[in-house]
Short mmCIF file of C-alpha atoms in Angstrom, two decimals:
data_model
loop_
_atom_site.label_atom_id
_atom_site.label_comp_id
_atom_site.label_asym_id
_atom_site.label_seq_id
_atom_site.Cartn_x
_atom_site.Cartn_y
_atom_site.Cartn_z
CA HIS A 1 -13.03 3.10 33.38
CA TYR A 2 -15.12 5.02 30.84
CA ASP A 3 -14.35 5.37 27.16
CA LEU A 4 -15.10 9.10 27.03
CA GLY A 5 -15.13 9.07 23.24
CA ASN A 6 -18.45 7.16 23.20
CA TYR A 7 -21.10 8.96 25.16
CA LEU A 8 -24.30 10.83 24.54
CA ASP A 9 -25.68 13.58 26.76
CA ILE A 10 -29.49 13.61 26.60
CA GLU A 11 -31.83 16.02 28.33
CA ILE A 12 -35.61 15.91 28.18
CA ARG A 13 -37.91 18.60 29.56
CA TYR A 14 -41.57 18.88 30.42
CA HIS A 15 -42.91 22.42 30.51
CA GLY A 16 -45.85 22.59 32.89
CA ALA A 17 -48.86 24.69 32.03
CA LYS A 18 -51.68 26.14 34.10
CA GLY A 19 -54.64 23.80 34.28
CA MET A 20 -52.72 20.64 33.32
CA PRO A 21 -53.80 17.51 35.23
CA SER A 22 -51.55 15.38 37.41
CA LEU A 23 -49.04 13.25 35.45
CA PRO A 24 -48.45 9.51 36.01
CA CYS A 25 -44.72 9.96 35.24
CA PHE A 26 -42.28 11.85 33.05
CA GLY A 27 -39.40 10.09 31.34
CA ILE A 28 -37.95 8.49 28.24
CA ASP A 29 -37.97 4.92 26.87
CA PHE A 30 -35.28 2.87 25.14
CA THR A 31 -35.69 -0.51 23.43
CA PHE A 32 -33.08 -3.30 23.60
CA PRO A 33 -32.90 -6.70 21.91
CA ARG A 34 -34.39 -9.61 23.84
CA ASP A 35 -30.96 -11.16 24.47
CA CYS A 36 -29.94 -8.01 26.39
CA GLY A 37 -32.02 -8.95 29.43
CA ASP A 38 -29.39 -8.68 32.17
CA PHE A 39 -28.93 -5.41 34.01
CA SER A 40 -27.24 -3.91 37.06
CA TYR A 41 -28.06 -0.70 38.85
CA TYR A 42 -27.13 1.43 41.81
CA GLY A 43 -30.28 2.55 43.57
CA TYR A 44 -33.00 1.27 45.89
CA GLY A 45 -33.42 -2.48 45.68
CA GLN A 46 -33.90 -5.26 45.27
CA THR A 47 -37.68 -5.23 44.93
CA ASP A 48 -39.94 -2.50 43.54
CA SER A 49 -39.81 0.96 45.04
CA TYR A 50 -42.00 3.99 44.40
CA PRO A 51 -42.02 7.49 45.90
CA ASP A 52 -44.57 6.40 48.53
CA LEU A 53 -43.22 2.84 48.91
CA SER A 54 -39.50 3.21 49.57
CA ALA A 55 -39.31 2.77 53.33
CA GLY A 56 -36.90 -0.02 54.21
CA LYS A 57 -35.28 -0.09 50.77
CA VAL A 58 -31.50 -0.21 50.81
CA LEU A 59 -29.29 1.83 48.49
CA GLY A 60 -26.84 -0.51 46.78
CA VAL A 61 -25.72 -2.26 43.61
CA TYR A 62 -28.19 -4.88 42.39
CA HIS A 63 -28.41 -7.28 39.45
CA SER A 64 -31.47 -8.72 37.74
CA ARG A 65 -32.97 -9.76 34.41
CA ALA A 66 -35.82 -8.00 32.63
CA LYS A 67 -37.93 -11.18 32.58
CA ASP A 68 -37.48 -11.61 36.36
CA GLU A 69 -38.98 -8.15 36.95
CA VAL A 70 -42.39 -9.34 35.71
CA LEU A 71 -44.52 -9.99 38.78
CA PRO A 72 -47.45 -12.45 38.77
CA TYR A 73 -50.17 -9.85 39.36
CA ALA A 74 -53.74 -11.01 38.66
CA VAL A 75 -53.97 -8.17 36.13
CA PRO A 76 -50.74 -7.03 34.39
CA GLN A 77 -49.80 -3.50 35.39
CA GLU A 78 -46.92 -1.11 36.08
CA MET A 79 -44.18 -3.02 37.92
CA GLY A 80 -40.46 -3.21 38.59
CA ASN A 81 -39.87 0.46 39.37
CA LYS A 82 -36.60 1.33 41.12
CA GLU A 83 -36.29 4.73 42.81
CA ASN A 84 -33.25 6.80 43.79
CA THR A 85 -31.10 5.32 41.01
CA ARG A 86 -27.63 6.67 40.16
CA TYR A 87 -26.95 4.38 37.16
CA VAL A 88 -28.30 1.45 35.14
CA GLU A 89 -25.91 -0.79 33.21
CA ILE A 90 -27.04 -3.14 30.42
CA PRO A 91 -24.55 -5.51 28.75
CA PHE A 92 -24.81 -5.11 24.98
CA GLY A 93 -22.65 -7.62 23.13
CA LYS A 94 -19.02 -7.10 24.18
CA ARG A 95 -19.86 -3.60 25.40
CA LYS A 96 -22.31 -2.18 27.86
CA MET A 97 -24.71 0.73 27.88
CA ILE A 98 -24.56 2.85 31.02
CA PHE A 99 -27.26 5.36 31.83
CA GLU A 100 -26.16 7.58 34.68
CA ALA A 101 -27.70 10.46 36.57
CA LEU A 102 -25.92 13.69 35.79
CA GLU A 103 -27.91 16.07 37.99
CA ARG A 104 -29.98 13.98 40.45
CA PRO A 105 -31.10 10.37 40.95
CA PHE A 106 -33.84 8.98 38.70
CA ALA A 107 -36.31 6.09 38.69
CA PHE A 108 -36.45 3.30 36.10
CA HIS A 109 -37.81 -0.06 35.16
CA TYR A 110 -36.51 -2.64 32.68
CA LEU A 111 -39.15 -5.06 31.42
CA PRO A 112 -39.80 -7.35 28.44
CA TYR A 113 -43.05 -5.40 27.81
CA ASP A 114 -43.88 -1.77 27.17
CA GLU A 115 -46.63 0.14 29.00
CA PHE A 116 -49.14 -0.41 26.17
CA GLN A 117 -48.70 -4.20 26.22
CA LEU A 118 -49.18 -4.25 30.00
CA GLU A 119 -52.25 -2.02 29.77
CA ASP A 120 -53.87 -4.07 26.96
CA ALA A 121 -53.56 -7.45 28.74
CA LYS A 122 -56.24 -8.39 31.25
CA HIS A 123 -54.35 -11.52 32.38
CA LEU A 124 -50.69 -12.63 32.30
CA ASP A 125 -51.37 -15.21 29.60
CA GLU A 126 -52.58 -12.40 27.31
CA LEU A 127 -49.15 -10.74 27.28
CA PRO A 128 -47.40 -11.24 23.92
CA THR A 129 -44.23 -13.25 23.46
CA PRO A 130 -41.46 -10.79 24.34
CA TYR A 131 -39.20 -9.87 21.41
CA GLU A 132 -37.39 -6.96 23.05
CA ASN A 133 -36.78 -5.30 26.41
CA HIS A 134 -37.90 -1.82 27.39
CA LEU A 135 -35.89 0.52 29.60
CA SER A 136 -37.87 3.46 30.96
CA LEU A 137 -35.98 6.23 32.77
CA PHE A 138 -38.06 8.68 34.81
CA ALA A 139 -37.38 12.16 36.13
CA VAL A 140 -40.47 11.72 38.34
CA THR A 141 -42.94 8.92 39.06
CA ARG A 142 -46.24 9.06 40.86
CA GLY A 143 -46.85 7.08 44.02
CA VAL A 144 -49.07 3.99 43.95
CA GLY A 145 -51.45 4.83 46.82
CA GLY A 146 -53.65 1.99 47.99
CA ASP A 147 -53.19 2.47 51.73
CA ASP A 148 -56.13 0.14 52.12
CA SER A 149 -57.69 -2.64 50.04
CA TRP A 150 -60.45 -0.35 48.71
CA GLY A 151 -58.34 1.59 46.22
CA ALA A 152 -57.25 4.58 48.29
CA PRO A 153 -55.84 7.31 46.02
CA VAL A 154 -52.26 8.53 45.98
CA HIS A 155 -51.54 11.08 48.73
CA PRO A 156 -51.20 14.62 47.33
CA GLU A 157 -47.47 14.80 48.12
CA TYR A 158 -46.88 11.80 45.80
CA GLU A 159 -48.84 13.22 42.85
CA ILE A 160 -46.95 14.83 39.94
CA ASP A 161 -48.16 18.38 39.42
CA GLY A 162 -48.82 18.92 35.70
CA GLU A 163 -48.36 22.66 36.16
CA LYS A 164 -44.68 22.33 37.17
CA ASP A 165 -41.58 21.87 34.99
CA TYR A 166 -39.57 18.63 35.08
CA SER A 167 -36.36 17.54 33.41
CA LEU A 168 -34.08 14.52 33.16
CA ARG A 169 -30.46 14.58 32.04
#
């Protein structure tokens, strides 16, 4: 049951332009206090999914914690993405924040680090002590590629064309 008196309708748009390079993603970020680490979602789960790595994923309702989404990669990097999401729910005190797809499913990740912290760390022990959680909602995300162990690029159909328009509502 929704309290329709407390909602916010947000729409973000990317206007493509001729000659723009491929994008890694397009979306919006929200920051939550560290004690708001639990979340639920309806989408592909339970593990990571990306546009080119979604085969075998099951659409359903899943629960996790931001800290549990951090994977022990040798080098910290993008992780925890969930594709084909209809909603994400984050308990916030006695209430909850619900982010739901109004026009089409979206992708997201919820982590105790932002993209800059992940990019700056060369090893897991170089990540800072988490003081907040970061929710990133994406209209589009790029595939990961890597069909082999030699760094194969993303297939063209999983690139994000920088010349096209994208939106998220």
